[in-house]
Coordinates of C-alpha atoms and ligand atoms in Angstrom, one line a residue:
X94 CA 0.0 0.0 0.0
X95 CA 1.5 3.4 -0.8
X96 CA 1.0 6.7 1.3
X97 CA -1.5 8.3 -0.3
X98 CA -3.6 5.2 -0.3
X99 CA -3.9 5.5 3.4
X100 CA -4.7 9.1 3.5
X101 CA -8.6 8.7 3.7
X102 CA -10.0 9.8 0.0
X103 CA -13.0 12.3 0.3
X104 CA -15.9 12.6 -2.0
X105 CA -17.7 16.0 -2.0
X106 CA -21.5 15.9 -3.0
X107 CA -23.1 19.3 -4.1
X108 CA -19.5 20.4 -5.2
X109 CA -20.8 23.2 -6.9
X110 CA -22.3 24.9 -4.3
X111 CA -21.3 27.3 -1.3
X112 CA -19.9 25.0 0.9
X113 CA -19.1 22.2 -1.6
X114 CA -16.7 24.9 -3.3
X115 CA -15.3 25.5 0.5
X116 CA -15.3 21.9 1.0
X117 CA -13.4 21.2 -2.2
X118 CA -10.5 23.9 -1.4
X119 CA -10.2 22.8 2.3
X120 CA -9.7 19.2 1.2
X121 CA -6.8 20.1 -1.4
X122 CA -4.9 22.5 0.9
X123 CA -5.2 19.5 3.5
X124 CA -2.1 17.0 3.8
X125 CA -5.0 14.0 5.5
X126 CA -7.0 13.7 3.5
X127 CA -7.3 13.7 -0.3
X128 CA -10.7 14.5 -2.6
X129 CA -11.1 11.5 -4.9
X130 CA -14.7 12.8 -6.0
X131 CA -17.0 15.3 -7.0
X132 CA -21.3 14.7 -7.5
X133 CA -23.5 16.9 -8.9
X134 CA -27.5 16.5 -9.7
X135 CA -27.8 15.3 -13.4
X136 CA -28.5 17.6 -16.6
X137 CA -25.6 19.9 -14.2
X138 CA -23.4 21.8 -16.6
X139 CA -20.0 20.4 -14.5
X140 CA -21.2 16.6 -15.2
X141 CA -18.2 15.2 -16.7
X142 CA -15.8 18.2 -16.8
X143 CA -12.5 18.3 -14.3
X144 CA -13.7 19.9 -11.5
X145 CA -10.7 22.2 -11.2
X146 CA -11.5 23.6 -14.8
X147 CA -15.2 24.1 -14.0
X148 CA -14.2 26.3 -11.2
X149 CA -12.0 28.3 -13.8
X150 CA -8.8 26.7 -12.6
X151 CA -6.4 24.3 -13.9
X152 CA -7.4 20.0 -14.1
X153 CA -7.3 18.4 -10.4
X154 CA -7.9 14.8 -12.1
X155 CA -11.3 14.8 -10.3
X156 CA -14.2 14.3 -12.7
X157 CA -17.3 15.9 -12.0
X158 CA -20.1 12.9 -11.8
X159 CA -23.8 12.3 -11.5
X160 CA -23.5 9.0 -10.2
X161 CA -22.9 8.9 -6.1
X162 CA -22.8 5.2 -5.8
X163 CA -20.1 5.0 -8.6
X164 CA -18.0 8.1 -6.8
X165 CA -18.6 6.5 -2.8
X166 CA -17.3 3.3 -4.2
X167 CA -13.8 4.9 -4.4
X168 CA -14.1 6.9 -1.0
X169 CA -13.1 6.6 2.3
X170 CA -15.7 9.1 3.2
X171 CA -18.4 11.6 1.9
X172 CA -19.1 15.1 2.9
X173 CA -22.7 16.4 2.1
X174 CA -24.3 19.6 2.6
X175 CA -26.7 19.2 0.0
X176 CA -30.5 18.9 0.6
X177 CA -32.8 16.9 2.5
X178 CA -34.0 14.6 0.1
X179 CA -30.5 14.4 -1.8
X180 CA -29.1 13.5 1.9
X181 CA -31.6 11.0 2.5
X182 CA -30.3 9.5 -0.8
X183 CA -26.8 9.7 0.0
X184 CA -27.3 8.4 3.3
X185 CA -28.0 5.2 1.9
X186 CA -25.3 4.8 -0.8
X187 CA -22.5 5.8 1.7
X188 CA -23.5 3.4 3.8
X189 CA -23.8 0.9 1.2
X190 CA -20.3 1.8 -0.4
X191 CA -19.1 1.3 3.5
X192 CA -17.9 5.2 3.5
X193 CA -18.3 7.6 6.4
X194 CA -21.1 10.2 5.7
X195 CA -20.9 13.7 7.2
X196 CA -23.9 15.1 7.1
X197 CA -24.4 19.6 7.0
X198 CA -27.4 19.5 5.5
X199 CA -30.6 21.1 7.7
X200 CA -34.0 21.1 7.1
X201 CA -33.8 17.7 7.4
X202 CA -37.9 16.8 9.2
X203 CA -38.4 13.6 10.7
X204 CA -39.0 11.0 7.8
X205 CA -35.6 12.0 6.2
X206 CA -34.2 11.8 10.4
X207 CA -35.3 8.3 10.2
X208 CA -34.0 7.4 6.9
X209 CA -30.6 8.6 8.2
X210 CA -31.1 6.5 11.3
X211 CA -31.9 3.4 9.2
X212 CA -28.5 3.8 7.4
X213 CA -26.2 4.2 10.3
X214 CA -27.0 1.0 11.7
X215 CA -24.7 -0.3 9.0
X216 CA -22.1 3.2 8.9
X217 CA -20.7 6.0 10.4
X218 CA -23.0 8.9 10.0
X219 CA -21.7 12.2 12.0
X220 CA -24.7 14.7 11.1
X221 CA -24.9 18.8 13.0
X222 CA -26.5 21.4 11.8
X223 CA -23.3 23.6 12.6
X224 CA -20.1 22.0 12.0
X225 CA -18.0 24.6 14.0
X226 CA -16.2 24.6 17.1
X227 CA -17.9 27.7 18.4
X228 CA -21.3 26.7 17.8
X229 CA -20.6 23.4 19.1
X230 CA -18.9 25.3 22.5
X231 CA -22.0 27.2 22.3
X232 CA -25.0 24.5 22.4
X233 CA -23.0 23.2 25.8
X234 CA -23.2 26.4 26.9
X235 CA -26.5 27.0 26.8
X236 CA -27.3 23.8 28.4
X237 CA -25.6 25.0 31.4
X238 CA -27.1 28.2 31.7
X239 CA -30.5 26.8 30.9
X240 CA -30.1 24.0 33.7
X241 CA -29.0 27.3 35.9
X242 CA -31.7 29.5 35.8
X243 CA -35.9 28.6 36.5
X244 CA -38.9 29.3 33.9
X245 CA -38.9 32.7 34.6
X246 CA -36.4 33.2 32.3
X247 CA -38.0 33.1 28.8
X248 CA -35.6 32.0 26.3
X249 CA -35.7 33.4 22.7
X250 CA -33.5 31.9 20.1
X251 CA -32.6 34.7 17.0
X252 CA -30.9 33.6 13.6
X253 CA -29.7 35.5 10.8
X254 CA -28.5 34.3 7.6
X255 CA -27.9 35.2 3.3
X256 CA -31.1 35.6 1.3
X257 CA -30.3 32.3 -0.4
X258 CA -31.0 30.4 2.9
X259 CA -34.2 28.3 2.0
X260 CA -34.7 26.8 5.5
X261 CA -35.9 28.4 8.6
X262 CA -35.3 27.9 11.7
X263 CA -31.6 27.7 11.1
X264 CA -30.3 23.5 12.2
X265 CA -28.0 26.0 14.3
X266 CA -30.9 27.7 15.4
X267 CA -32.7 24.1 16.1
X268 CA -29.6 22.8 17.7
X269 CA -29.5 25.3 20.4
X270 CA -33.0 24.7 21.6
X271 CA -32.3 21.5 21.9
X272 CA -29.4 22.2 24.2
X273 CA -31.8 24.3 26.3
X274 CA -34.8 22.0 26.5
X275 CA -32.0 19.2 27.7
X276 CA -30.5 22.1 30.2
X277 CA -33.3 22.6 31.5
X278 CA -34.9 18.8 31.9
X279 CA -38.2 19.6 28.9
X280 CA -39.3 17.9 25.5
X281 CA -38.4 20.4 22.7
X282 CA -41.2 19.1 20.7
X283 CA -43.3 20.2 23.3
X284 CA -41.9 24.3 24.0
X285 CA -41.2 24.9 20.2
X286 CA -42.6 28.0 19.2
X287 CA -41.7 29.9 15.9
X288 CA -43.0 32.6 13.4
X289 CA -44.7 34.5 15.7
X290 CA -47.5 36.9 13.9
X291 CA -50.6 38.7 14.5
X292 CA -52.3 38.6 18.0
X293 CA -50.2 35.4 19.1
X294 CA -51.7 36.1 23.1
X295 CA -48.9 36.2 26.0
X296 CA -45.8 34.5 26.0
X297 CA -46.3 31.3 27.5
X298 CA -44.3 30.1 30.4
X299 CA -41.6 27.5 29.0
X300 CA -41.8 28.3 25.5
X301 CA -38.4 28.1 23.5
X302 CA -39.3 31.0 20.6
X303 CA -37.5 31.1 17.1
X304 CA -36.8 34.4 15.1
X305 CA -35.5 34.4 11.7
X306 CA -34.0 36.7 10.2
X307 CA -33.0 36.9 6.3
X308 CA -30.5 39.2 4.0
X309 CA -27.5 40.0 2.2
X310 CA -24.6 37.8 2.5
X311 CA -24.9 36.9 6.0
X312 CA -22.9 33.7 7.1
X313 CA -24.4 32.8 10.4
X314 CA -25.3 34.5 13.2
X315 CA -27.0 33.4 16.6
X316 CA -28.2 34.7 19.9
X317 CA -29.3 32.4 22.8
X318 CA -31.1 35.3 24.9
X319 CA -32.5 34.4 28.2
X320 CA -34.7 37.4 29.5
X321 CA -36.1 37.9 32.8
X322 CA -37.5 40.8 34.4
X323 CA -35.3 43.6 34.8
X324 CA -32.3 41.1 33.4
X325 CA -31.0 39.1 30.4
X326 CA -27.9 36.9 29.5
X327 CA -27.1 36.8 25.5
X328 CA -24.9 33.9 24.0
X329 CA -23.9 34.7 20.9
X330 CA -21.7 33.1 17.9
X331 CA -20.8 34.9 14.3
X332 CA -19.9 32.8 11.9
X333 CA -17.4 35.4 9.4
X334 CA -16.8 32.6 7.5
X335 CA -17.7 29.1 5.6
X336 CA -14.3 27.5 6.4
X337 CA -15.3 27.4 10.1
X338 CA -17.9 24.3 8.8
X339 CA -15.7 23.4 6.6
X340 CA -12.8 22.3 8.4
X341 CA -15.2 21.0 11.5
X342 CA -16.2 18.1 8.4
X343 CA -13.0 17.5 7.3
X344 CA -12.2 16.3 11.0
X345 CA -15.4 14.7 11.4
X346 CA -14.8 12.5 8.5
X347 CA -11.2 11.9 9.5
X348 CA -12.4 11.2 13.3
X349 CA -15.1 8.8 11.5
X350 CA -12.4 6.5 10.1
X351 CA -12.4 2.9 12.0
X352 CA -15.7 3.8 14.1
X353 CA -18.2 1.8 14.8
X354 CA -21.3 1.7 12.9
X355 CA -24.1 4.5 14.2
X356 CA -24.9 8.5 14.5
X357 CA -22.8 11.0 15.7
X358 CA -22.6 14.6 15.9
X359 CA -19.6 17.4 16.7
X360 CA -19.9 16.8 20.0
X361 CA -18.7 13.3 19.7
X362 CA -16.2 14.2 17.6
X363 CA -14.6 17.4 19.2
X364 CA -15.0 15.5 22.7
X365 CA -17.3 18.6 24.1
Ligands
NDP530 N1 -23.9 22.0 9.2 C1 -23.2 23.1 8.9 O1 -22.2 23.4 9.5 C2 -23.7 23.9 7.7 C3 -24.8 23.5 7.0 N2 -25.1 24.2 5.9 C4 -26.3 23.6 5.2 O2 -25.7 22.9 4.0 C5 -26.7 22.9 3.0 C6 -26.1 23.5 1.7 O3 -25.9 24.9 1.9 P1 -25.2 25.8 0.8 O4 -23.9 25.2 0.3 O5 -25.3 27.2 1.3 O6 -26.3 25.6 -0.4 P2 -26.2 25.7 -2.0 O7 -27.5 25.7 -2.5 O8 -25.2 26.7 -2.3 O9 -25.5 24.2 -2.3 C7 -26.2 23.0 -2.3 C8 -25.6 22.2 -3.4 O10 -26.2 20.9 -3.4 C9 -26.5 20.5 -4.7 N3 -27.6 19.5 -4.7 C10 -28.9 19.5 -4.3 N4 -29.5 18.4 -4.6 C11 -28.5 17.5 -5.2 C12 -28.5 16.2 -5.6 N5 -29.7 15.5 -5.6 N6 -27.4 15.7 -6.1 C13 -26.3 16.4 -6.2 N7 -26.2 17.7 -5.7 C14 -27.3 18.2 -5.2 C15 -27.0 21.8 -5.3 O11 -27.1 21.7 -6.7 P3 -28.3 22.6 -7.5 O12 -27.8 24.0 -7.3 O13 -28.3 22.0 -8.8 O14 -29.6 22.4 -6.7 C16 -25.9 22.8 -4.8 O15 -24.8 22.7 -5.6 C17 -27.9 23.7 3.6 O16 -28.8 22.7 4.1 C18 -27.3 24.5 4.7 O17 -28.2 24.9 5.7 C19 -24.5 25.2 5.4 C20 -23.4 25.7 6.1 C21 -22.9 25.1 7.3
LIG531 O1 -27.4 27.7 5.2 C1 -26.4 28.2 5.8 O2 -25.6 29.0 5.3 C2 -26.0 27.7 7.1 N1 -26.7 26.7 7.6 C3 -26.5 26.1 8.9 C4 -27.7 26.2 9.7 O3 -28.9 26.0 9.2 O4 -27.6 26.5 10.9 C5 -25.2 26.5 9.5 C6 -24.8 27.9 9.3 O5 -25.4 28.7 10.2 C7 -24.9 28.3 7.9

């Protein structure tokens, strides 16, 4: 076996788009990892070009394909922050070609959750809907301070993203209100509360609200605000740039190597 054969070959899925393009140029500049694919949706104008040359570069020797189980076949593991029912797809594929699937994708609603579930009884699946260290730093955070302080502290979860963003609330968003329904000992499901409009009636006690906000070329921004009377704790994480998620799934599919079969998420891999 030579070097580079076990340096864990990465395939990229939605290569063309924001973070498939950050995904492809933190794989290259990395020295573990090497990108031995790239899948786009058929009838794409990339299908079958080099994908160095459809970025307006010079050839990489990585072809640019519409078939996922052909690419996963020759991967170590796949990256995918595509779209739900794309995901759900690739979910199944990766597992079948025995690759590590990391999982960015949000929006995801609970048949595609248990689709996902279904494949990582036979692979590694790390899924979040933030791949950062911050955010990940963050959700324990807010576990702590919502295990801290009683239900008269209203907590109020506030996202803001670019106006391409087609799903709302943010998984970082979701994530964190998660964290706080676990701090402080409720069901999510249960406290949810988003898109408030018209004459909504009182805040009720308990309830976890959701406010999205939408514009420009906004990365990712979050505020975990507890408010009380006369008082109010803010935690708060800017995201300035993509390479923040795209580095935190390059480690997760590196960490995935030799795992056993199941899900996990950031905090499993960054030992929160
Ligand atoms: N977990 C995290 O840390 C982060 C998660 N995200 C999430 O990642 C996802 C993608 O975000 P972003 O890059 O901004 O979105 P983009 O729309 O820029 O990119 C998505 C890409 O996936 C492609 N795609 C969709 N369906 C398929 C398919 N069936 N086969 C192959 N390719 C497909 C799209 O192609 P086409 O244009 O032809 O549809 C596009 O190239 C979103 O869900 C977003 O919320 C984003 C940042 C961080
Ligand atoms: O769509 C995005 O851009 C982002 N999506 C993720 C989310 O939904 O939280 C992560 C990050 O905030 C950027």
């Amino acid at each position: 076996m030579s070097d580079s054969d076990s340096i864990p070959g990465i395939v990229v899925t939605g290569a063309s788009g924001r973070m498939g393009r950050m995904l492809v140029q933190t794989i290259l500049a990395s020295e573990r990892a090497r990108l031995v694919g790239a899948v786009e949706r058929p009838g794409h104008d990339w299908i079958g070009r080099d994908l160095g040359a459809a970025t307006g570069g010079a050839d990489i020797g990585v072809r640019v394909t519409d078939d996922p189980l052909e690419a996963f076949a020759t991967a170590q593991a796949v990256i995918d922050f595509t779209a739900p029912e794309a995901t759900v797809e690739f979910a199944g594929l990766a597992a079948q070609a025995r690759a590590v699937h990391v999982i960015g994708t949000t929006g995801l609603q609970d048949a595609h959750v248990a689709k996902i579930k279904a494949a990582a009884r036979h692979a590694v699946i790390v899924r979040a809907g933030n791949m950062s260290l911050g955010v990940n730093l963050l959700t324990q955070l807010t576990k702590k301070v919502a295990a801290a302080l009683d239900t008269d502290w209203d907590i109020e979860i506030v996202e803001a993203h670019h106006r391409m963003k087609v799903d709302a609330p943010s998984g970082t968003a979701l994530m964190l209100g998660e964290a706080a329904a676990e701090g402080r000992g409720i069901a999510f499901a249960d406290h949810r509360v988003s898109g408030r409009d018209g004459i909504t009636g009182a805040r009720k006690l308990g309830d976890i609200g959701f406010s999205a906000i939408r514009g420009g070329d906004v990365v990712g921004e979050h505020d975990v605000i507890f408010a009380a009377d006369g008082e109010r704790v803010v935690l708060r994480h800017l995201a300035t740039d993509r390479a923040i998620f795209a580095r935190g799934a390059l480690r997760a599919a590196l960490w995935g190597q030799d795992r056993k079969p199941g899900e996990y998420d950031m905090v499993d891999v960054l030992g929160l």
